[in-house]
Coordinates of C-alpha atoms in Angstrom, one line a residue:
R1 CA 35.2 111.3 79.7
G2 CA 35.5 110.6 76.1
S3 CA 37.4 108.5 73.5
V4 CA 41.0 107.7 74.4
E5 CA 42.1 109.6 71.3
E6 CA 40.2 112.8 72.3
I7 CA 40.8 112.9 76.1
G8 CA 44.6 112.8 75.9
S9 CA 45.0 116.5 75.1
W10 CA 42.2 117.4 77.7
H11 CA 44.2 115.5 80.3
Q12 CA 47.3 117.4 79.4
T13 CA 45.4 120.7 79.7
C14 CA 44.2 119.7 83.2
L15 CA 47.7 118.7 84.3
A16 CA 49.2 122.0 83.0
E17 CA 46.5 124.4 84.3
A18 CA 45.1 122.8 87.5
D19 CA 46.4 123.4 91.0
V20 CA 48.9 120.7 92.1
R21 CA 46.4 119.6 94.8
T22 CA 43.7 118.9 92.2
E23 CA 43.1 115.3 91.2
V24 CA 42.7 114.7 87.5
Y25 CA 41.4 111.5 85.9
A26 CA 41.1 110.8 82.2
V27 CA 38.3 108.2 82.0
P28 CA 37.7 106.5 78.6
A29 CA 34.1 106.5 77.5
D30 CA 34.0 102.7 77.4
A31 CA 35.5 102.2 80.9
G32 CA 33.6 99.6 82.9
E33 CA 33.1 98.9 86.6
L34 CA 33.5 102.5 87.9
P35 CA 32.5 103.7 91.3
A36 CA 28.8 104.7 91.3
L37 CA 29.2 108.5 91.1
L38 CA 31.9 108.3 88.5
A39 CA 29.9 105.8 86.4
E40 CA 27.0 108.4 86.3
R41 CA 29.3 110.9 84.7
R42 CA 29.0 109.7 81.1
A43 CA 30.7 110.7 77.9
G44 CA 28.8 112.7 75.4
A45 CA 29.0 113.1 71.6
G46 CA 32.6 114.4 72.3
P47 CA 34.8 114.8 75.3
V48 CA 33.3 116.2 78.5
A49 CA 35.0 117.4 81.7
Y50 CA 33.2 117.0 85.0
V51 CA 34.6 119.5 87.5
C52 CA 33.7 118.3 91.0
E53 CA 34.4 119.3 94.5
G54 CA 33.5 116.7 97.1
M55 CA 30.2 115.2 96.0
T56 CA 29.1 118.2 94.0
C57 CA 29.8 118.7 90.3
R58 CA 29.5 121.9 88.2
T59 CA 27.9 121.9 84.8
P60 CA 29.9 119.7 82.5
I61 CA 32.4 121.4 80.3
R62 CA 32.4 120.3 76.6
D63 CA 35.0 122.6 75.2
E64 CA 38.8 122.2 75.9
A65 CA 39.5 125.9 75.7
A66 CA 36.6 126.6 78.2
L67 CA 38.1 124.0 80.5
A68 CA 41.5 125.6 80.3
D69 CA 40.0 129.1 81.0
Y70 CA 38.0 127.6 84.0
L71 CA 41.1 126.0 85.5
K72 CA 43.2 129.2 85.0
Q73 CA 40.5 131.3 86.8
E74 CA 39.1 128.9 89.4
G75 CA 41.4 126.0 89.9
G76 CA 44.6 127.3 88.6
K77 CA 48.0 127.5 90.2

């Protein structure tokens, strides 16, 4: 989640590093009418990635490099 300008590169990082079976969504901070659990995952002062499996989410990631590292180690190809 974050501003449209900021989340574009985060989205590309996810698409490049995540396993092909991983679903990736770039949700603008001002998106309305989201499903309940997604609506609870709000934007912060900057972009934030919510890495979830099923109904459980890890601690939000607030740094794009940390997100790339996580995806390479845990959710990578």
